[in-house]
PDB file of C-alpha atoms and ligand atoms in Angstrom:
ATOM      1  CA  MET A   1     -11.331 -30.916  28.302  1.00 90.00           C
ATOM      2  CA  LEU A   2     -10.704 -27.746  26.288  1.00 97.00           C
ATOM      3  CA  ILE A   3      -7.247 -26.192  26.610  1.00 98.00           C
ATOM      4  CA  LEU A   4      -6.573 -22.507  26.113  1.00 98.00           C
ATOM      5  CA  TYR A   5      -2.993 -21.436  25.521  1.00 98.00           C
ATOM      6  CA  GLY A   6      -2.275 -17.746  26.286  1.00 98.00           C
ATOM      7  CA  HIS A   7      -0.948 -15.249  28.684  1.00 98.00           C
ATOM      8  CA  PRO A   8      -2.881 -13.500  31.564  1.00 98.00           C
ATOM      9  CA  PHE A   9      -1.609 -10.136  30.458  1.00 98.00           C
ATOM     10  CA  SER A  10      -2.423 -10.601  26.757  1.00 98.00           C
ATOM     11  CA  SER A  11      -5.354  -8.570  25.468  1.00 98.00           C
ATOM     12  CA  TYR A  12      -6.364 -11.222  22.917  1.00 98.00           C
ATOM     13  CA  THR A  13      -6.090 -14.036  25.417  1.00 98.00           C
ATOM     14  CA  TRP A  14      -8.559 -11.983  27.530  1.00 98.00           C
ATOM     15  CA  LYS A  15     -10.934 -11.843  24.543  1.00 98.00           C
ATOM     16  CA  ALA A  16     -11.139 -15.662  24.479  1.00 98.00           C
ATOM     17  CA  LEU A  17     -11.125 -15.979  28.293  1.00 98.00           C
ATOM     18  CA  ILE A  18     -14.087 -13.530  28.734  1.00 98.00           C
ATOM     19  CA  ALA A  19     -16.090 -15.859  26.285  1.00 98.00           C
ATOM     20  CA  LEU A  20     -15.045 -19.031  28.030  1.00 98.00           C
ATOM     21  CA  TYR A  21     -15.888 -17.627  31.517  1.00 98.00           C
ATOM     22  CA  ALA A  22     -19.240 -16.360  30.339  1.00 97.00           C
ATOM     23  CA  ASN A  23     -20.035 -19.523  28.644  1.00 96.00           C
ATOM     24  CA  GLY A  24     -19.190 -21.590  31.698  1.00 96.00           C
ATOM     25  CA  THR A  25     -17.230 -24.152  29.636  1.00 94.00           C
ATOM     26  CA  PRO A  26     -14.728 -26.065  31.676  1.00 96.00           C
ATOM     27  CA  PHE A  27     -11.160 -25.623  30.258  1.00 98.00           C
ATOM     28  CA  GLU A  28      -7.570 -25.828  31.227  1.00 97.00           C
ATOM     29  CA  PHE A  29      -5.505 -22.633  30.979  1.00 97.00           C
ATOM     30  CA  ARG A  30      -1.924 -23.159  29.876  1.00 97.00           C
ATOM     31  CA  GLU A  31       0.158 -20.034  30.481  1.00 97.00           C
ATOM     32  CA  LEU A  32       2.837 -19.513  27.824  1.00 97.00           C
ATOM     33  CA  GLY A  33       6.432 -18.563  28.564  1.00 93.00           C
ATOM     34  CA  LYS A  34       6.550 -20.609  31.684  1.00 90.00           C
ATOM     35  CA  ASP A  35       9.215 -23.135  30.764  1.00 83.00           C
ATOM     36  CA  ASN A  36       6.807 -25.470  29.069  1.00 92.00           C
ATOM     37  CA  ALA A  37       8.681 -25.684  25.690  1.00 94.00           C
ATOM     38  CA  ASP A  38       6.111 -28.090  24.189  1.00 96.00           C
ATOM     39  CA  ASP A  39       3.251 -25.611  24.807  1.00 97.00           C
ATOM     40  CA  ASP A  40       5.250 -22.707  23.341  1.00 96.00           C
ATOM     41  CA  SER A  41       6.169 -24.752  20.235  1.00 97.00           C
ATOM     42  CA  PHE A  42       2.639 -25.987  19.826  1.00 97.00           C
ATOM     43  CA  VAL A  43       1.444 -22.416  19.709  1.00 98.00           C
ATOM     44  CA  ALA A  44       4.236 -21.250  17.475  1.00 98.00           C
ATOM     45  CA  ALA A  45       3.277 -23.885  14.966  1.00 98.00           C
ATOM     46  CA  ALA A  46      -0.508 -23.567  15.330  1.00 98.00           C
ATOM     47  CA  SER A  47      -1.018 -20.579  13.013  1.00 98.00           C
ATOM     48  CA  PRO A  48       0.907 -18.516  10.474  1.00 98.00           C
ATOM     49  CA  SER A  49       1.586 -15.821  13.023  1.00 97.00           C
ATOM     50  CA  GLY A  50       2.429 -18.138  15.904  1.00 98.00           C
ATOM     51  CA  GLN A  51       0.410 -15.738  18.056  1.00 98.00           C
ATOM     52  CA  PHE A  52      -1.956 -16.584  20.871  1.00 98.00           C
ATOM     53  CA  PRO A  53      -4.518 -17.393  22.080  1.00 98.00           C
ATOM     54  CA  VAL A  54      -4.942 -20.823  20.625  1.00 98.00           C
ATOM     55  CA  LEU A  55      -7.719 -23.215  21.709  1.00 98.00           C
ATOM     56  CA  ARG A  56      -7.458 -26.984  21.551  1.00 98.00           C
ATOM     57  CA  ASP A  57     -10.658 -28.913  21.536  1.00 98.00           C
ATOM     58  CA  GLY A  58      -9.939 -32.543  21.045  1.00 97.00           C
ATOM     59  CA  GLU A  59      -8.541 -32.859  17.618  1.00 96.00           C
ATOM     60  CA  ALA A  60      -9.462 -29.346  16.646  1.00 98.00           C
ATOM     61  CA  THR A  61      -6.941 -26.482  16.959  1.00 98.00           C
ATOM     62  CA  VAL A  62      -8.496 -23.049  16.763  1.00 98.00           C
ATOM     63  CA  PHE A  63      -6.605 -19.774  16.471  1.00 98.00           C
ATOM     64  CA  GLU A  64      -7.759 -16.112  16.204  1.00 98.00           C
ATOM     65  CA  ALA A  65      -9.684 -15.015  19.176  1.00 98.00           C
ATOM     66  CA  THR A  66     -12.894 -14.296  17.177  1.00 98.00           C
ATOM     67  CA  ALA A  67     -12.720 -17.845  15.718  1.00 98.00           C
ATOM     68  CA  ILE A  68     -12.326 -19.261  19.221  1.00 98.00           C
ATOM     69  CA  ILE A  69     -15.549 -17.455  20.297  1.00 98.00           C
ATOM     70  CA  GLU A  70     -17.297 -18.662  17.055  1.00 98.00           C
ATOM     71  CA  HIS A  71     -16.163 -22.148  17.824  1.00 98.00           C
ATOM     72  CA  LEU A  72     -17.480 -21.940  21.449  1.00 98.00           C
ATOM     73  CA  HIS A  73     -20.839 -20.662  20.055  1.00 97.00           C
ATOM     74  CA  CYS A  74     -21.152 -23.620  17.571  1.00 97.00           C
ATOM     75  CA  HIS A  75     -19.704 -26.482  19.556  1.00 97.00           C
ATOM     76  CA  HIS A  76     -20.280 -25.568  23.225  1.00 97.00           C
ATOM     77  CA  PRO A  77     -23.569 -23.567  23.180  1.00 93.00           C
ATOM     78  CA  SER A  78     -24.616 -22.329  26.628  1.00 93.00           C
ATOM     79  CA  GLN A  79     -27.007 -19.814  28.072  1.00 88.00           C
ATOM     80  CA  ALA A  80     -24.608 -17.073  27.212  1.00 89.00           C
ATOM     81  CA  SER A  81     -25.505 -15.989  23.675  1.00 90.00           C
ATOM     82  CA  LEU A  82     -22.124 -15.103  22.358  1.00 97.00           C
ATOM     83  CA  LEU A  83     -23.654 -14.349  18.990  1.00 97.00           C
ATOM     84  CA  PRO A  84     -27.273 -13.599  18.070  1.00 95.00           C
ATOM     85  CA  THR A  85     -29.258 -16.442  16.492  1.00 94.00           C
ATOM     86  CA  ASP A  86     -30.529 -14.073  13.775  1.00 96.00           C
ATOM     87  CA  PRO A  87     -27.955 -14.269  10.874  1.00 97.00           C
ATOM     88  CA  ALA A  88     -28.443 -10.532  10.061  1.00 98.00           C
ATOM     89  CA  GLU A  89     -27.912  -9.369  13.647  1.00 97.00           C
ATOM     90  CA  ALA A  90     -24.947 -11.821  13.883  1.00 97.00           C
ATOM     91  CA  ALA A  91     -23.442 -10.117  10.843  1.00 98.00           C
ATOM     92  CA  ARG A  92     -23.701  -6.700  12.550  1.00 97.00           C
ATOM     93  CA  VAL A  93     -22.101  -8.090  15.698  1.00 98.00           C
ATOM     94  CA  ARG A  94     -19.207  -9.515  13.582  1.00 98.00           C
ATOM     95  CA  MET A  95     -18.748  -6.055  11.941  1.00 98.00           C
ATOM     96  CA  TRP A  96     -18.551  -4.388  15.376  1.00 98.00           C
ATOM     97  CA  ASP A  97     -16.049  -7.020  16.439  1.00 98.00           C
ATOM     98  CA  ARG A  98     -13.854  -5.900  13.525  1.00 98.00           C
ATOM     99  CA  VAL A  99     -14.084  -2.294  14.779  1.00 98.00           C
ATOM    100  CA  PHE A 100     -12.465  -3.237  18.046  1.00 98.00           C
ATOM    101  CA  ASP A 101      -9.842  -5.458  16.599  1.00 98.00           C
ATOM    102  CA  LEU A 102      -8.790  -3.316  13.611  1.00 98.00           C
ATOM    103  CA  HIS A 103      -9.278   0.190  14.975  1.00 98.00           C
ATOM    104  CA  VAL A 104      -8.698   0.004  18.664  1.00 98.00           C
ATOM    105  CA  MET A 105      -6.624  -3.122  19.443  1.00 98.00           C
ATOM    106  CA  ASN A 106      -4.357  -2.717  16.461  1.00 98.00           C
ATOM    107  CA  ALA A 107      -3.511   0.890  17.201  1.00 98.00           C
ATOM    108  CA  MET A 108      -2.864   0.096  20.867  1.00 98.00           C
ATOM    109  CA  GLN A 109      -0.661  -2.861  19.910  1.00 98.00           C
ATOM    110  CA  GLN A 110       1.233  -0.697  17.383  1.00 98.00           C
ATOM    111  CA  ALA A 111       2.249   1.794  20.184  1.00 98.00           C
ATOM    112  CA  VAL A 112       3.285  -1.066  22.459  1.00 98.00           C
ATOM    113  CA  ALA A 113       5.287  -2.783  19.661  1.00 98.00           C
ATOM    114  CA  MET A 114       7.047   0.461  18.803  1.00 97.00           C
ATOM    115  CA  LYS A 115       8.299   0.761  22.365  1.00 97.00           C
ATOM    116  CA  LEU A 116       9.255  -2.934  22.626  1.00 96.00           C
ATOM    117  CA  ARG A 117      11.155  -2.834  19.315  1.00 96.00           C
ATOM    118  CA  ASP A 118      13.086   0.326  20.243  1.00 95.00           C
ATOM    119  CA  PRO A 119      13.344   0.893  23.964  1.00 90.00           C
ATOM    120  CA  VAL A 120      15.179   4.122  23.229  1.00 95.00           C
ATOM    121  CA  ILE A 121      12.057   5.717  21.706  1.00 96.00           C
ATOM    122  CA  SER A 122      10.104   7.663  24.263  1.00 96.00           C
ATOM    123  CA  ALA A 123       6.695   6.444  25.537  1.00 96.00           C
ATOM    124  CA  GLU A 124       5.382   9.831  24.291  1.00 97.00           C
ATOM    125  CA  ALA A 125       6.597   9.242  20.793  1.00 97.00           C
ATOM    126  CA  ALA A 126       5.010   5.774  20.631  1.00 98.00           C
ATOM    127  CA  ARG A 127       1.737   7.322  21.929  1.00 98.00           C
ATOM    128  CA  ASP A 128       1.956  10.083  19.359  1.00 98.00           C
ATOM    129  CA  ALA A 129       2.198   7.593  16.532  1.00 98.00           C
ATOM    130  CA  VAL A 130      -1.254   6.179  17.229  1.00 98.00           C
ATOM    131  CA  ARG A 131      -2.996   9.164  18.972  1.00 98.00           C
ATOM    132  CA  ALA A 132      -4.998  10.448  15.932  1.00 98.00           C
ATOM    133  CA  ARG A 133      -6.090   6.886  15.098  1.00 98.00           C
ATOM    134  CA  LEU A 134      -7.334   6.136  18.520  1.00 98.00           C
ATOM    135  CA  ILE A 135      -9.050   9.487  19.000  1.00 98.00           C
ATOM    136  CA  ARG A 136     -10.901   8.955  15.690  1.00 98.00           C
ATOM    137  CA  SER A 137     -11.977   5.536  16.795  1.00 98.00           C
ATOM    138  CA  TYR A 138     -13.054   6.734  20.238  1.00 99.00           C
ATOM    139  CA  HIS A 139     -15.325   9.372  18.639  1.00 98.00           C
ATOM    140  CA  TRP A 140     -16.752   6.778  16.230  1.00 98.00           C
ATOM    141  CA  ILE A 141     -17.525   4.431  19.151  1.00 98.00           C
ATOM    142  CA  GLU A 142     -18.978   7.369  21.184  1.00 98.00           C
ATOM    143  CA  ASP A 143     -21.546   8.053  18.354  1.00 98.00           C
ATOM    144  CA  TRP A 144     -22.208   4.288  17.893  1.00 98.00           C
ATOM    145  CA  LEU A 145     -23.021   4.075  21.679  1.00 98.00           C
ATOM    146  CA  GLY A 146     -25.919   6.378  20.903  1.00 97.00           C
ATOM    147  CA  THR A 147     -27.552   3.335  19.289  1.00 96.00           C
ATOM    148  CA  TYR A 148     -25.860   0.285  20.981  1.00 95.00           C
ATOM    149  CA  ARG A 149     -27.409  -0.260  24.424  1.00 91.00           C
ATOM    150  CA  PRO A 150     -24.778  -1.505  26.839  1.00 93.00           C
ATOM    151  CA  VAL A 151     -25.804  -4.969  28.146  1.00 94.00           C
ATOM    152  CA  SER A 152     -24.800  -6.901  31.226  1.00 94.00           C
ATOM    153  CA  THR A 153     -24.363 -10.153  29.314  1.00 95.00           C
ATOM    154  CA  ILE A 154     -21.304 -11.159  27.221  1.00 97.00           C
ATOM    155  CA  THR A 155     -21.475 -11.278  23.496  1.00 97.00           C
ATOM    156  CA  LEU A 156     -18.681 -11.048  20.908  1.00 98.00           C
ATOM    157  CA  VAL A 157     -18.906  -7.351  21.145  1.00 98.00           C
ATOM    158  CA  GLU A 158     -18.090  -7.194  24.788  1.00 98.00           C
ATOM    159  CA  CYS A 159     -15.338  -9.794  24.367  1.00 98.00           C
ATOM    160  CA  ALA A 160     -13.729  -7.593  21.692  1.00 98.00           C
ATOM    161  CA  ALA A 161     -14.431  -4.239  23.327  1.00 98.00           C
ATOM    162  CA  ALA A 162     -13.331  -4.868  26.946  1.00 98.00           C
ATOM    163  CA  PRO A 163      -9.683  -5.818  26.441  1.00 98.00           C
ATOM    164  CA  SER A 164      -9.141  -3.349  23.606  1.00 98.00           C
ATOM    165  CA  LEU A 165     -10.565  -0.387  25.459  1.00 98.00           C
ATOM    166  CA  PHE A 166      -8.851  -1.430  28.688  1.00 98.00           C
ATOM    167  CA  TYR A 167      -5.399  -1.195  27.184  1.00 98.00           C
ATOM    168  CA  ALA A 168      -6.096   1.566  24.550  1.00 98.00           C
ATOM    169  CA  ASP A 169      -7.118   3.825  27.355  1.00 98.00           C
ATOM    170  CA  TRP A 170      -3.667   3.224  28.903  1.00 98.00           C
ATOM    171  CA  VAL A 171      -2.050   4.344  25.689  1.00 98.00           C
ATOM    172  CA  ILE A 172      -4.302   7.248  24.860  1.00 98.00           C
ATOM    173  CA  ASP A 173      -6.850   8.460  27.535  1.00 98.00           C
ATOM    174  CA  ILE A 174     -10.407   8.380  26.346  1.00 98.00           C
ATOM    175  CA  PRO A 175     -11.179  12.162  26.043  1.00 98.00           C
ATOM    176  CA  ASP A 176     -13.863  13.830  28.280  1.00 98.00           C
ATOM    177  CA  ASP A 177     -16.025  14.511  25.183  1.00 98.00           C
ATOM    178  CA  CYS A 178     -16.554  10.751  24.957  1.00 98.00           C
ATOM    179  CA  ALA A 179     -18.599  10.445  28.079  1.00 98.00           C
ATOM    180  CA  ARG A 180     -20.622   7.382  26.966  1.00 98.00           C
ATOM    181  CA  LEU A 181     -17.516   5.552  25.965  1.00 98.00           C
ATOM    182  CA  LYS A 182     -15.821   6.263  29.350  1.00 98.00           C
ATOM    183  CA  ALA A 183     -18.922   5.077  31.166  1.00 98.00           C
ATOM    184  CA  TRP A 184     -19.122   1.947  28.930  1.00 98.00           C
ATOM    185  CA  ARG A 185     -15.426   1.093  29.654  1.00 98.00           C
ATOM    186  CA  GLU A 186     -16.191   1.198  33.379  1.00 98.00           C
ATOM    187  CA  HIS A 187     -19.282  -0.941  32.869  1.00 98.00           C
ATOM    188  CA  LEU A 188     -17.331  -3.542  30.882  1.00 98.00           C
ATOM    189  CA  LEU A 189     -14.568  -3.756  33.452  1.00 98.00           C
ATOM    190  CA  ALA A 190     -17.141  -4.433  36.141  1.00 98.00           C
ATOM    191  CA  LEU A 191     -18.671  -7.497  34.251  1.00 98.00           C
ATOM    192  CA  PRO A 192     -17.571 -10.607  36.212  1.00 98.00           C
ATOM    193  CA  PRO A 193     -15.714 -12.363  33.371  1.00 98.00           C
ATOM    194  CA  VAL A 194     -13.895  -9.175  32.533  1.00 98.00           C
ATOM    195  CA  ALA A 195     -13.120  -8.322  36.159  1.00 98.00           C
ATOM    196  CA  ARG A 196     -11.559 -11.716  36.576  1.00 98.00           C
ATOM    197  CA  CYS A 197      -9.231 -11.092  33.616  1.00 98.00           C
ATOM    198  CA  VAL A 198      -8.254  -7.697  35.045  1.00 98.00           C
ATOM    199  CA  ASP A 199      -7.491  -9.086  38.446  1.00 98.00           C
ATOM    200  CA  ASP A 200      -5.498 -12.146  37.075  1.00 98.00           C
ATOM    201  CA  ALA A 201      -3.337  -9.713  35.061  1.00 98.00           C
ATOM    202  CA  ARG A 202      -2.419  -7.341  37.916  1.00 98.00           C
ATOM    203  CA  PRO A 203       0.835  -9.080  38.773  1.00 97.00           C
ATOM    204  CA  TYR A 204       2.126  -8.301  35.165  1.00 97.00           C
ATOM    205  CA  ARG A 205       1.353  -4.534  35.087  1.00 98.00           C
ATOM    206  CA  ALA A 206       4.934  -3.600  35.634  1.00 97.00           C
ATOM    207  CA  TYR A 207       5.723  -5.112  32.229  1.00 96.00           C
ATOM    208  CA  PHE A 208       3.512  -2.768  30.240  1.00 97.00           C
ATOM    209  CA  PRO A 209       6.038  -1.131  27.960  1.00 96.00           C
ATOM    210  CA  LEU A 210       4.522   2.424  28.125  1.00 97.00           C
ATOM    211  CA  GLY A 211       3.980   2.290  31.792  1.00 96.00           C
ATOM    212  CA  ALA A 212       0.697   1.258  33.395  1.00 97.00           C
ATOM    213  CA  PRO A 213      -1.277   4.009  34.961  1.00 96.00           C
ATOM    214  CA  ASP A 214      -2.127   3.793  38.673  1.00 94.00           C
ATOM    215  CA  ARG A 215      -5.798   3.013  38.219  1.00 95.00           C
ATOM    216  CA  ASP A 216      -8.292   0.359  36.997  1.00 96.00           C
TER     217      ASP A 216
HETATM  218  N1  GSH B   1      -5.357 -11.587  15.331  1.00 82.23           N
HETATM  219  C1  GSH B   1      -4.886 -12.393  16.512  1.00 82.23           C
HETATM  220  C2  GSH B   1      -4.050 -11.541  17.263  1.00 82.23           C
HETATM  221  C3  GSH B   1      -3.340 -12.234  18.432  1.00 82.23           C
HETATM  222  C4  GSH B   1      -2.211 -11.309  19.053  1.00 82.23           C
HETATM  223  O1  GSH B   1      -1.984 -10.237  18.683  1.00 82.23           O
HETATM  224  N2  GSH B   1      -1.633 -11.956  20.116  1.00 82.23           N
HETATM  225  C5  GSH B   1      -0.538 -11.306  20.759  1.00 82.23           C
HETATM  226  C6  GSH B   1      -0.810 -11.351  22.323  1.00 82.23           C
HETATM  227  S1  GSH B   1      -2.146 -10.224  22.717  1.00 82.23           S
HETATM  228  C7  GSH B   1       0.706 -12.220  20.670  1.00 82.23           C
HETATM  229  O2  GSH B   1       0.578 -13.378  20.366  1.00 82.23           O
HETATM  230  N3  GSH B   1       1.904 -11.599  20.868  1.00 82.23           N
HETATM  231  C8  GSH B   1       3.147 -12.302  20.745  1.00 82.23           C
HETATM  232  C9  GSH B   1       3.634 -12.288  19.339  1.00 82.23           C
HETATM  233  O3  GSH B   1       3.197 -11.580  18.454  1.00 82.23           O
HETATM  234  O4  GSH B   1       4.691 -13.061  19.130  1.00 82.23           O
HETATM  235  C10 GSH B   1      -6.102 -12.790  17.357  1.00 82.23           C
HETATM  236  O5  GSH B   1      -7.252 -12.187  17.142  1.00 82.23           O
HETATM  237  O6  GSH B   1      -6.039 -13.804  18.121  1.00 82.23           O
END
């Protein structure tokens, strides 16, 4: 039985969970920070950052959400094609995965971390610190969506895009001139593996450091 260590409110945990749900792979979810010191220390030692999610598959320990998805694709293939079989197409999908981690998720996390580190700072100041970066990414994705056709299946792209856009939009609203991106975010949130993550995280919304909006 696979074990995924993470937290239901964590964006990168969602990224791995979306793949696991879409893949239909049976697994046990271990929620961190729930008085299981062994789980917490296992995750703390599993990678240089000590971050989650972490997957345990028999003797194998896999960290980094993208690597977890690649692991599922290699070792637990299913009807869900998490990555294209054509190597050139797979390379393009990996490139897009980097866009969502590096240029959406990172900026969103930067604002959240600022507020967590220094509760005196206003939410607006934390938003301002990442506004230009997120708006630039939104516009790039809006253009890219002119060529990327939204799908109803789950690939590495959807795994990366759904959680990053879900939370980034809570930090800086996707502007009205990014209509394709707004519609794609809605489409992603309605995909069953994503909707499940959104619902399971609802009880934690009050903990969003910048204040969760009353929507989604
Ligand atoms: N590059 C990592 C990032 C993981 C990450 O940022 N995890 C966050 C939760 S979403 C975390 O562990 N936060 C707690 C910490 O940094 O101590 C991945 O892709 O899995």
